[in-house]
XYZ file of C-alpha atoms in Angstrom:
681
model
C 36.179 -56.782 -39.048
C 37.306 -56.120 -35.475
C 41.043 -56.516 -34.712
C 40.398 -59.515 -32.389
C 38.461 -61.192 -35.182
C 41.455 -60.685 -37.484
C 43.726 -62.369 -34.949
C 41.308 -65.263 -34.655
C 41.122 -65.656 -38.430
C 44.903 -65.737 -38.687
C 45.102 -68.303 -35.924
C 42.809 -70.538 -37.975
C 44.936 -69.990 -41.080
C 42.315 -67.896 -42.830
C 42.143 -64.167 -43.474
C 39.811 -61.883 -45.353
C 41.047 -58.452 -44.242
C 44.153 -56.350 -44.189
C 46.834 -57.503 -41.748
C 48.441 -54.464 -40.081
C 52.133 -54.106 -40.832
C 54.551 -53.600 -37.964
C 56.954 -50.841 -38.992
C 60.485 -52.206 -39.174
C 63.670 -50.256 -38.597
C 66.129 -49.560 -41.416
C 68.501 -52.143 -39.950
C 65.809 -54.811 -40.024
C 64.881 -54.152 -43.647
C 68.472 -54.079 -44.923
C 71.088 -56.699 -45.606
C 73.609 -56.316 -42.815
C 76.516 -58.687 -43.361
C 79.215 -56.143 -42.512
C 77.211 -53.496 -40.670
C 79.327 -53.631 -37.534
C 79.103 -51.288 -34.528
C 82.288 -49.609 -35.768
C 80.307 -48.488 -38.817
C 77.070 -47.322 -37.166
C 75.847 -45.517 -40.291
C 75.331 -48.889 -41.978
C 72.242 -49.388 -39.808
C 70.492 -46.796 -41.996
C 71.497 -48.296 -45.339
C 68.367 -49.521 -47.136
C 70.029 -51.166 -50.138
C 70.173 -54.962 -50.336
C 73.523 -56.754 -50.347
C 72.038 -59.486 -52.525
C 70.236 -59.094 -55.833
C 67.620 -61.514 -54.466
C 65.113 -59.750 -52.220
C 62.109 -61.273 -50.464
C 58.972 -59.827 -48.877
C 59.079 -59.407 -45.118
C 55.406 -59.270 -44.097
C 51.816 -59.919 -45.059
C 49.985 -56.656 -45.702
C 46.548 -58.093 -46.478
C 44.763 -61.355 -47.180
C 41.264 -61.465 -48.654
C 38.911 -64.337 -49.302
C 39.978 -67.898 -48.486
C 43.717 -67.745 -47.816
C 45.199 -70.557 -45.739
C 48.262 -69.779 -43.629
C 49.031 -66.419 -45.273
C 52.325 -66.026 -43.384
C 53.699 -69.410 -44.474
C 54.990 -68.281 -47.874
C 57.348 -65.832 -46.149
C 59.177 -68.872 -44.715
C 59.131 -70.965 -47.879
C 56.108 -72.991 -46.794
C 52.739 -73.346 -48.517
C 50.106 -70.644 -48.543
C 46.911 -71.656 -50.333
C 44.492 -69.367 -52.180
C 41.074 -70.835 -52.900
C 38.218 -69.406 -54.958
C 38.060 -66.554 -57.441
C 39.048 -63.273 -55.817
C 41.159 -64.778 -53.031
C 44.250 -62.602 -52.703
C 47.441 -62.203 -50.737
C 49.296 -58.886 -50.569
C 52.932 -59.105 -49.495
C 55.060 -56.258 -48.258
C 58.773 -55.923 -49.038
C 59.103 -53.439 -46.177
C 60.537 -50.795 -48.483
C 60.423 -49.681 -52.115
C 62.009 -52.220 -54.465
C 62.425 -52.607 -58.202
C 62.991 -55.510 -60.552
C 61.652 -58.841 -61.750
C 59.321 -60.840 -59.516
C 59.349 -64.628 -59.249
C 56.411 -66.665 -57.923
C 56.930 -70.320 -57.008
C 53.837 -72.532 -56.858
C 53.909 -75.868 -55.031
C 50.764 -77.079 -56.758
C 47.250 -76.305 -57.969
C 43.817 -77.768 -58.436
C 44.216 -78.227 -62.175
C 44.907 -75.309 -64.521
C 44.306 -72.003 -62.751
C 44.483 -68.328 -63.605
C 46.405 -66.033 -61.249
C 46.979 -62.272 -61.357
C 49.967 -60.236 -60.155
C 49.603 -56.536 -59.239
C 51.983 -53.920 -57.771
C 51.697 -50.759 -55.684
C 54.064 -48.220 -54.150
C 51.657 -46.849 -51.529
C 49.455 -48.671 -49.042
C 46.608 -46.522 -50.429
C 46.633 -48.564 -53.637
C 47.838 -51.918 -52.246
C 45.648 -54.982 -51.973
C 43.711 -54.346 -55.154
C 43.682 -56.653 -58.211
C 45.242 -53.943 -60.362
C 48.585 -52.150 -60.288
C 49.041 -48.465 -59.638
C 49.696 -46.233 -62.663
C 53.018 -45.964 -64.500
C 52.276 -45.832 -68.215
C 51.065 -42.262 -68.667
C 48.440 -43.396 -71.138
C 44.675 -42.920 -70.940
C 44.276 -45.607 -68.258
C 44.210 -44.600 -64.587
C 45.660 -47.971 -63.494
C 48.056 -50.453 -65.101
C 46.129 -53.706 -64.603
C 47.654 -57.027 -63.492
C 50.000 -59.535 -65.072
C 48.339 -62.858 -66.001
C 49.968 -66.005 -64.607
C 48.983 -69.531 -65.693
C 49.443 -72.175 -63.008
C 49.049 -75.906 -63.596
C 50.627 -77.946 -60.813
C 54.153 -77.241 -59.538
C 55.478 -74.344 -61.547
C 57.476 -71.137 -61.389
C 56.783 -67.772 -62.968
C 59.134 -64.813 -63.446
C 57.895 -61.557 -64.910
C 59.149 -61.144 -68.494
C 61.809 -58.447 -68.932
C 59.412 -55.954 -70.535
C 57.150 -56.179 -67.487
C 59.896 -55.238 -65.047
C 58.198 -53.179 -62.357
C 60.224 -50.092 -61.715
C 59.106 -49.189 -58.211
C 56.792 -50.858 -55.715
C 56.569 -51.936 -52.107
C 53.518 -54.217 -52.229
C 52.742 -57.144 -54.510
C 49.280 -58.715 -54.689
C 48.803 -62.296 -55.882
C 45.161 -63.149 -56.542
C 43.176 -66.014 -57.999
C 41.168 -65.220 -61.139
C 39.687 -68.697 -61.493
C 37.517 -70.751 -59.122
C 40.055 -73.393 -58.045
C 43.021 -73.491 -55.671
C 46.755 -72.739 -55.891
C 49.524 -73.261 -53.354
C 52.244 -70.628 -53.236
C 55.523 -71.403 -51.441
C 57.929 -68.730 -52.647
C 57.988 -65.060 -53.695
C 61.182 -63.194 -54.502
C 62.518 -60.288 -56.524
C 65.609 -59.913 -58.684
C 66.731 -56.379 -57.793
C 67.753 -54.543 -60.982
C 68.715 -50.943 -59.999
C 72.349 -49.747 -60.021
C 73.297 -52.392 -62.606
C 77.044 -51.664 -62.370
C 77.227 -52.150 -58.574
C 78.322 -55.640 -57.577
C 76.932 -55.083 -54.083
C 74.191 -52.444 -54.066
C 74.659 -51.912 -50.305
C 78.370 -51.084 -50.528
C 78.343 -47.314 -50.933
C 81.510 -45.422 -51.813
C 80.572 -42.680 -49.325
C 78.678 -42.286 -46.086
C 77.169 -39.759 -43.701
C 76.540 -40.073 -39.975
C 75.580 -37.460 -37.409
C 74.116 -36.893 -33.963
C 70.627 -36.635 -35.515
C 69.059 -40.000 -36.298
C 66.360 -38.497 -38.514
C 68.918 -36.698 -40.686
C 70.863 -39.955 -40.995
C 67.736 -41.777 -42.129
C 66.939 -39.046 -44.647
C 70.474 -39.094 -46.119
C 70.180 -42.842 -46.721
C 66.597 -42.603 -48.008
C 67.842 -40.057 -50.539
C 70.718 -42.323 -51.511
C 68.368 -45.287 -51.903
C 65.958 -43.204 -53.965
C 68.780 -42.273 -56.341
C 69.859 -45.908 -56.533
C 66.345 -46.950 -57.573
C 66.538 -44.236 -60.249
C 69.822 -45.639 -61.585
C 68.892 -48.225 -64.194
C 70.029 -50.044 -67.294
C 69.390 -47.859 -70.362
C 67.638 -50.866 -71.881
C 64.893 -50.770 -69.236
C 63.199 -47.427 -69.815
C 59.496 -46.801 -70.191
C 58.232 -47.412 -73.710
C 56.337 -44.498 -75.175
C 53.676 -44.274 -76.549
C 51.958 -46.223 -73.802
C 51.037 -49.802 -74.759
C 47.385 -50.674 -75.201
C 47.414 -52.684 -71.968
C 49.718 -53.341 -69.031
C 53.112 -51.566 -69.322
C 56.454 -51.959 -71.073
C 59.790 -51.156 -69.442
C 61.882 -52.563 -72.257
C 62.603 -49.264 -73.982
C 66.087 -48.014 -74.984
C 66.576 -44.624 -73.330
C 70.262 -43.808 -73.606
C 73.890 -44.790 -73.969
C 76.096 -46.999 -71.814
C 75.210 -49.622 -69.215
C 73.870 -47.421 -66.419
C 71.958 -44.148 -66.490
C 70.143 -41.687 -64.209
C 66.401 -41.320 -64.761
C 63.663 -39.359 -63.078
C 61.538 -42.015 -61.391
C 61.821 -45.700 -60.516
C 58.193 -46.478 -61.348
C 58.019 -43.878 -64.089
C 59.018 -42.137 -66.250
C 62.293 -44.116 -66.324
C 63.529 -41.430 -68.716
C 66.322 -38.839 -68.645
C 64.863 -35.478 -67.661
C 67.576 -32.773 -67.494
C 65.943 -30.808 -64.682
C 66.141 -33.805 -62.375
C 69.859 -34.079 -63.105
C 70.446 -30.783 -61.316
C 69.653 -32.569 -58.044
C 70.358 -36.160 -59.017
C 73.963 -35.776 -60.200
C 75.144 -34.212 -56.899
C 73.164 -36.802 -54.913
C 74.576 -39.755 -56.875
C 78.073 -38.392 -56.372
C 77.570 -37.696 -52.640
C 76.287 -41.207 -51.949
C 77.985 -43.507 -54.442
C 80.672 -41.545 -56.274
C 78.628 -42.613 -59.306
C 79.559 -40.314 -62.165
C 79.276 -42.876 -64.966
C 75.472 -42.806 -64.816
C 75.570 -39.002 -64.932
C 77.884 -38.981 -67.935
C 75.627 -41.360 -69.844
C 72.543 -39.269 -69.053
C 74.195 -36.039 -70.201
C 75.693 -37.660 -73.291
C 72.259 -38.987 -74.234
C 70.738 -35.513 -74.015
C 73.536 -33.907 -76.039
C 73.189 -36.545 -78.780
C 69.563 -35.521 -79.242
C 70.345 -31.848 -79.730
C 68.503 -30.270 -82.651
C 70.288 -28.464 -85.462
C 69.118 -25.188 -83.951
C 71.128 -25.947 -80.817
C 68.035 -26.729 -78.733
C 68.515 -29.528 -76.200
C 65.670 -31.877 -75.242
C 63.123 -31.283 -72.526
C 63.152 -35.089 -72.071
C 65.334 -37.797 -73.577
C 64.243 -40.914 -75.416
C 61.772 -42.477 -75.534
C 59.688 -39.401 -74.717
C 61.891 -37.121 -76.865
C 60.165 -33.904 -75.895
C 61.394 -30.377 -76.708
C 60.173 -26.892 -75.924
C 61.681 -26.093 -72.513
C 64.219 -23.297 -72.153
C 64.726 -24.091 -68.467
C 65.451 -27.786 -69.067
C 67.737 -26.828 -71.951
C 69.681 -24.782 -69.392
C 69.668 -27.578 -66.803
C 71.684 -29.789 -69.171
C 74.315 -27.095 -69.609
C 74.415 -26.324 -65.877
C 74.627 -30.003 -64.878
C 77.590 -30.441 -67.214
C 79.626 -28.318 -64.793
C 78.655 -30.577 -61.874
C 79.828 -33.650 -63.761
C 83.108 -32.003 -64.745
C 83.753 -30.796 -61.174
C 83.409 -34.335 -59.799
C 85.466 -36.009 -62.526
C 87.781 -33.603 -64.336
C 86.808 -35.606 -67.433
C 88.514 -33.606 -70.176
C 87.889 -36.245 -72.831
C 84.131 -36.091 -72.300
C 84.204 -32.299 -72.220
C 86.039 -32.214 -75.544
C 83.461 -34.597 -77.044
C 80.471 -32.445 -76.098
C 82.103 -29.025 -76.286
C 80.797 -28.133 -79.733
C 77.267 -29.085 -78.676
C 77.639 -27.191 -75.401
C 78.637 -23.987 -77.220
C 75.824 -24.474 -79.714
C 73.423 -24.805 -76.788
C 74.718 -21.598 -75.213
C 74.334 -19.755 -78.514
C 70.777 -21.051 -78.894
C 69.639 -19.808 -75.495
C 71.547 -16.502 -75.437
C 69.902 -15.706 -78.741
C 66.727 -15.161 -76.687
C 68.204 -12.351 -74.577
C 66.489 -8.999 -74.935
C 67.623 -5.402 -74.897
C 67.337 -5.255 -71.093
C 70.044 -7.880 -70.865
C 67.667 -10.603 -69.639
C 66.725 -13.962 -71.096
C 63.128 -13.892 -72.337
C 61.973 -17.488 -72.596
C 59.772 -18.827 -75.395
C 60.094 -22.555 -74.635
C 57.746 -22.607 -71.667
C 57.547 -26.291 -70.581
C 58.976 -26.793 -67.105
C 58.916 -29.107 -64.100
C 55.416 -28.835 -62.658
C 53.729 -26.191 -64.784
C 53.795 -24.296 -68.043
C 55.642 -21.022 -67.556
C 54.610 -17.709 -69.014
C 56.785 -16.367 -71.792
C 59.146 -13.629 -70.774
C 61.868 -12.769 -68.288
C 61.484 -15.738 -65.970
C 63.648 -15.736 -62.843
C 64.874 -19.336 -62.722
C 65.736 -19.277 -66.417
C 67.887 -16.194 -65.903
C 69.576 -17.662 -62.823
C 70.303 -20.858 -64.740
C 71.710 -18.878 -67.651
C 73.949 -16.945 -65.267
C 75.172 -20.263 -63.869
C 75.859 -21.575 -67.366
C 77.828 -18.486 -68.397
C 79.731 -18.344 -65.106
C 80.754 -22.003 -65.130
C 80.993 -22.083 -68.933
C 83.793 -19.522 -68.715
C 85.766 -22.025 -66.628
C 85.003 -24.871 -69.013
C 86.136 -22.703 -71.929
C 89.409 -22.088 -70.091
C 89.865 -25.852 -69.708
C 89.358 -26.121 -73.460
C 92.036 -23.497 -73.979
C 89.660 -20.924 -75.456
C 90.676 -17.799 -73.521
C 88.620 -15.470 -75.696
C 85.422 -17.427 -75.147
C 86.192 -17.781 -71.422
C 86.462 -14.009 -71.132
C 83.295 -13.511 -73.185
C 81.227 -15.906 -71.049
C 82.558 -14.365 -67.830
C 81.751 -10.833 -69.017
C 78.259 -11.828 -70.085
C 77.669 -13.542 -66.738
C 78.619 -10.331 -64.937
C 76.277 -8.285 -67.110
C 73.403 -10.736 -66.656
C 73.868 -10.754 -62.885
C 73.541 -6.977 -62.844
C 70.407 -7.159 -64.981
C 68.778 -9.728 -62.672
C 69.580 -7.585 -59.646
C 68.194 -4.500 -61.401
C 64.953 -5.924 -62.753
C 64.088 -8.871 -60.474
C 65.220 -7.802 -57.000
C 62.482 -6.652 -54.622
C 64.169 -4.711 -51.839
C 61.073 -4.534 -49.665
C 60.522 -8.305 -49.757
C 64.188 -9.289 -49.623
C 63.773 -11.680 -52.542
C 63.729 -11.868 -56.330
C 60.479 -11.601 -58.282
C 59.207 -14.448 -60.478
C 59.022 -11.997 -63.407
C 60.038 -8.342 -63.165
C 56.389 -7.213 -62.990
C 55.238 -10.093 -60.742
C 54.290 -9.949 -57.060
C 55.329 -13.601 -56.620
C 58.734 -14.444 -55.136
C 59.401 -17.875 -56.607
C 60.873 -20.626 -54.459
C 62.839 -22.231 -57.295
C 64.514 -19.135 -58.748
C 65.306 -17.570 -55.371
C 66.728 -20.841 -54.087
C 68.950 -21.266 -57.130
C 70.123 -17.658 -56.956
C 71.474 -18.400 -53.473
C 72.676 -21.972 -54.006
C 74.545 -21.128 -57.207
C 75.932 -17.845 -55.889
C 74.256 -15.202 -58.047
C 72.977 -13.448 -54.901
C 75.604 -11.783 -52.710
C 75.804 -12.675 -49.007
C 73.394 -10.002 -47.807
C 70.786 -10.862 -50.414
C 71.303 -14.578 -49.845
C 70.545 -14.341 -46.149
C 67.510 -12.167 -46.723
C 66.242 -14.673 -49.283
C 66.767 -17.501 -46.777
C 64.574 -15.637 -44.318
C 61.965 -14.927 -46.988
C 61.784 -18.605 -47.946
C 61.099 -19.714 -44.388
C 58.011 -17.501 -44.484
C 56.527 -19.923 -47.034
C 56.728 -22.977 -44.784
C 53.602 -24.695 -43.541
C 53.314 -27.373 -40.857
C 54.761 -30.110 -43.077
C 56.672 -28.562 -45.959
C 58.190 -25.760 -47.930
C 55.743 -24.311 -50.414
C 56.176 -22.873 -53.881
C 54.322 -19.581 -54.426
C 54.950 -19.973 -58.163
C 53.065 -23.292 -58.082
C 49.828 -22.285 -56.316
C 51.417 -22.717 -52.886
C 51.785 -26.484 -53.267
C 54.596 -28.204 -51.369
C 57.883 -27.750 -53.169
C 59.743 -31.020 -53.707
C 62.044 -30.330 -56.684
C 62.193 -26.661 -55.740
C 62.386 -27.700 -52.089
C 65.561 -29.637 -52.861
C 66.960 -26.382 -54.214
C 65.820 -24.497 -51.112
C 67.533 -26.886 -48.697
C 70.871 -26.301 -50.392
C 70.187 -22.557 -50.569
C 69.851 -22.138 -46.810
C 73.264 -23.680 -46.202
C 74.819 -21.767 -49.088
C 73.506 -18.536 -47.535
C 75.389 -19.420 -44.360
C 75.106 -17.926 -40.916
C 73.596 -19.640 -37.915
C 69.978 -18.740 -38.727
C 70.160 -20.014 -42.307
C 72.044 -23.169 -41.294
C 69.382 -23.904 -38.703
C 66.661 -23.311 -41.293
C 68.363 -25.877 -43.519
C 68.293 -28.691 -40.974
C 64.854 -27.678 -39.682
C 63.188 -27.966 -43.085
C 64.933 -31.257 -43.856
C 63.517 -32.656 -40.637
C 60.078 -31.202 -41.258
C 59.457 -31.957 -44.941
C 61.676 -34.937 -45.633
C 60.832 -36.461 -42.268
C 57.171 -36.104 -43.250
C 57.785 -37.903 -46.546
C 59.885 -40.629 -44.990
C 57.594 -41.421 -42.064
C 54.163 -40.841 -43.591
C 52.067 -44.021 -43.238
C 51.014 -43.866 -46.898
C 54.592 -43.578 -48.140
C 57.182 -46.285 -48.685
C 59.142 -45.593 -45.441
C 62.262 -45.731 -47.585
C 62.116 -43.304 -50.527
C 61.318 -39.682 -51.342
C 58.411 -38.504 -53.446
C 57.863 -36.711 -56.721
C 55.155 -34.496 -55.226
C 52.432 -34.376 -52.627
C 49.555 -32.174 -51.583
C 48.926 -29.980 -48.572
C 47.090 -31.870 -45.770
C 43.963 -29.746 -46.109
C 43.496 -31.063 -49.671
C 42.218 -34.339 -48.211
C 44.665 -36.619 -49.998
C 48.442 -37.006 -49.934
C 49.189 -38.039 -53.527
C 45.721 -37.729 -55.073
C 46.768 -40.037 -57.917
C 48.411 -43.448 -58.184
C 50.522 -42.030 -61.045
C 52.684 -39.960 -58.659
C 56.152 -41.448 -58.256
C 57.179 -42.256 -54.681
C 60.864 -42.763 -55.514
C 61.827 -39.645 -57.413
C 65.381 -38.374 -57.588
C 64.581 -34.658 -57.746
C 63.466 -34.987 -54.111
C 66.936 -36.020 -52.916
C 68.417 -32.562 -52.321
C 69.092 -33.246 -48.602
C 71.604 -35.998 -49.414
C 74.199 -33.739 -51.080
C 73.273 -30.877 -48.709
C 74.073 -32.970 -45.643
C 77.386 -34.089 -47.145
C 78.520 -30.850 -48.776
C 77.311 -28.467 -46.057
C 76.442 -30.093 -42.723
C 79.420 -32.452 -42.817
C 81.105 -29.796 -44.934
C 83.009 -31.941 -47.458
C 82.574 -30.407 -50.888
C 84.713 -30.968 -54.010
C 85.772 -27.619 -55.455
C 88.301 -28.494 -58.167
C 88.388 -30.851 -61.085
C 87.994 -34.415 -59.949
C 87.987 -33.339 -56.317
C 91.697 -32.557 -56.340
C 90.767 -29.559 -54.236
C 87.982 -29.614 -51.704
C 86.426 -27.692 -48.842
C 85.876 -28.990 -45.334
C 83.599 -26.252 -44.001
C 80.906 -27.623 -41.671
C 77.542 -25.985 -41.005
C 76.792 -27.542 -37.600
C 73.438 -25.858 -36.822
C 72.232 -27.671 -33.676
C 74.118 -30.937 -34.285
C 76.884 -32.088 -31.933
C 78.845 -34.227 -34.400
C 79.019 -35.448 -37.974
C 81.328 -37.686 -39.943
C 81.465 -38.989 -43.480
C 83.274 -39.341 -46.759
C 83.444 -38.133 -50.316
C 85.458 -39.946 -52.952
C 87.639 -38.039 -55.401
C 89.427 -39.246 -58.509
C 92.479 -39.691 -56.263
C 90.733 -41.539 -53.442
C 88.549 -41.048 -50.386
C 88.448 -37.939 -48.206
C 87.257 -38.737 -44.679
C 86.271 -36.097 -42.169
C 84.575 -35.760 -38.822
C 83.776 -32.912 -36.455
C 82.453 -32.440 -32.933
C 81.055 -29.442 -31.101
C 81.041 -29.322 -27.312
C 80.506 -26.265 -25.097
C 81.188 -23.890 -27.970
C 84.485 -25.478 -28.942
C 85.183 -27.411 -32.097
C 87.386 -30.390 -32.930
C 87.777 -32.188 -36.226
C 89.776 -34.787 -38.095
C 90.568 -34.820 -41.789
C 92.223 -37.525 -43.882
C 92.774 -36.897 -47.600
C 94.648 -38.882 -50.259
C 97.955 -37.819 -51.770
C 97.567 -35.262 -54.539
C 94.540 -33.510 -53.006
C 94.489 -30.217 -51.155
C 91.812 -28.956 -48.809
C 90.554 -25.740 -47.299
C 89.063 -26.150 -43.839
C 86.663 -23.783 -42.119
C 86.584 -23.737 -38.318
C 83.317 -22.281 -36.951
C 83.873 -19.482 -34.429
C 80.330 -19.490 -32.976
C 80.630 -15.724 -32.634
C 83.741 -15.801 -30.437
C 87.405 -15.037 -30.999
C 89.112 -18.412 -31.188
C 92.572 -19.851 -31.389
C 92.925 -22.658 -33.906
C 95.362 -25.560 -33.635
C 96.383 -28.055 -36.304
C 98.008 -31.226 -34.958
C 98.508 -29.396 -31.681
C 100.265 -26.367 -33.171
C 98.752 -22.863 -33.000
C 97.997 -21.667 -36.526
C 95.554 -18.831 -35.797
C 95.789 -16.419 -32.890
C 92.243 -15.177 -32.457
C 93.189 -12.548 -29.940
C 95.533 -10.861 -32.374
C 93.894 -11.951 -35.610
C 97.216 -13.339 -36.757
C 98.068 -16.379 -38.869
C 100.823 -18.782 -37.842
C 100.388 -21.265 -40.651
C 98.151 -22.622 -43.407
C 97.589 -19.061 -44.699
C 94.846 -18.768 -42.093
C 92.296 -15.959 -42.265
C 88.898 -15.219 -40.757
C 85.646 -13.658 -41.894
C 84.315 -13.583 -38.327
C 82.143 -16.684 -38.788
C 84.934 -19.110 -39.681
C 88.683 -19.309 -39.460
C 89.843 -20.717 -42.788
C 92.946 -22.855 -43.242
C 94.368 -23.413 -46.709
C 96.721 -25.953 -48.208
C 95.769 -28.926 -46.012
C 97.230 -32.190 -47.278
C 97.114 -35.644 -45.761
C 95.804 -36.346 -42.234
C 95.266 -33.703 -39.571
C 93.487 -32.967 -36.325
C 91.987 -29.492 -35.980
C 90.841 -27.884 -32.736
C 89.654 -24.508 -31.539
C 89.550 -22.830 -28.169
C 88.224 -19.459 -27.101
C 91.064 -16.931 -27.220
C 92.068 -15.411 -23.875
């Protein structure tokens, strides 16, 4: 039907076609009670302040639908005749229990209720796919209507992630609908889901939007452990009433599905949840769940309950590696003591697979997006190096000096073996396997992000990775050149970890390119980040309604923007020590917060005409190291107006200042300070 015909039909109160949705801004789709001009970052916050959320627009109306817009204002919208349907749009991805309020009906009628994340699958009388069973779609919930009545989806039918809801008439009569709402169930321990512990704000609006989209994606993936996906898949519909872990809140891998703890996802999700919400409880419960399902052999699960899968050496290692992240953010010695025996058993299990070349040779080949070949896989060896390197520090916390020394020595030996057998000098990157011609995105990114690669190698790898970009995304050579989302999250952090102006610029450029593409794509949710997608030439974006469009392993930019671009990064247990080392790239300012066990650390910086100014406010008991960018010049640095670094002479006058040429570093910062630089004369 022509657009003018649509307008005419709506004017008459009837519609039989899709109604185009006007794209709303983040501020318009968010609760904004306290989002004052003095807190401009709140305009980007997508989380609702109330647990009751309502649709904001009509996406489509088909068949005989009278006054389709009326229900949005609590007035009556009528559906008449079998097949009549109304698709409502919440304006963003949501999750929870839907309530329909009917003002009346023409006798007993049968209604259906269907859900979709993407506009591609919206408007149909069947939900997109979440069960993982043999069905390609999930079907629709049956609703019986007989006069004035109300219906709320039963707990087991909680819909984990959707933007669009379709209400359609299965019978031949008429129903009048005057209310649709959702009880928002993510982040069950947050009283106000929109009140974040931390924030990020910069001169780049797109980066701000992406930070908050990542935060919102993680929030949707933070659920009650009583609301996981039941497996095996039910014979019809779906069931999100499965017990999947300990505690009252837990991190899972997808809002729509799988609603299960997957350890690989935790490598991105735990830093993102900390950067946005200071949520470490959900991380602890996820890790504890995985450790409690360790086999007698020491093997840790590939996926937690209810999937309870095993057979992945890489995901085994992700649990051990993510344990360091949790401990860094919390300094939780009690938890560490509880899992320490299992942690050591897990290390023994995986190091038992090392060969006479000093490399890990994997036999558990399940992984994130493909089955790996057995052998000396790069990412597995980088992860093992990370585990041994950080495990030595955890052993020291436990008071086991002998084990700490052993882990540290083995980490050093493994690093040498990786550099000997995996490094390709001509390419400036590590090989997927020692005899491979592929330079894997995931393993190379982790080698830089986690610090296995030295500075020279790291910057060469950063340059190599940019050679894999296409017009919309990073790509993963190890995964047939498909866009890298999980591995892309690793790459974003790797560019900043490599450091230097070229790598820092690559970091912000690829966030804008790939995550901007995901956030603004017309078939996406305009609010969350995806599990995966396809290259444009493939002819479809998702190519399946089973793909999750709110997937936490895609949220790598959120911690990257906080830890690197803003530059606030916890470095000691519980954040008692931290870095404030910005990576400005082409931004002119940034400000934000992290929260430590002792309170909030607030920081801001500005760059103007090659000079730098910053403010830092940290709670009592914390100590920071600040890095002042030199932008290639010799600079004097002032703290609270006092000269502390004489760039002309390369001499410190306080704060044990030193320079590596790219930054002037100041140590021992406590409390509140202003920091400024000026070109040395």
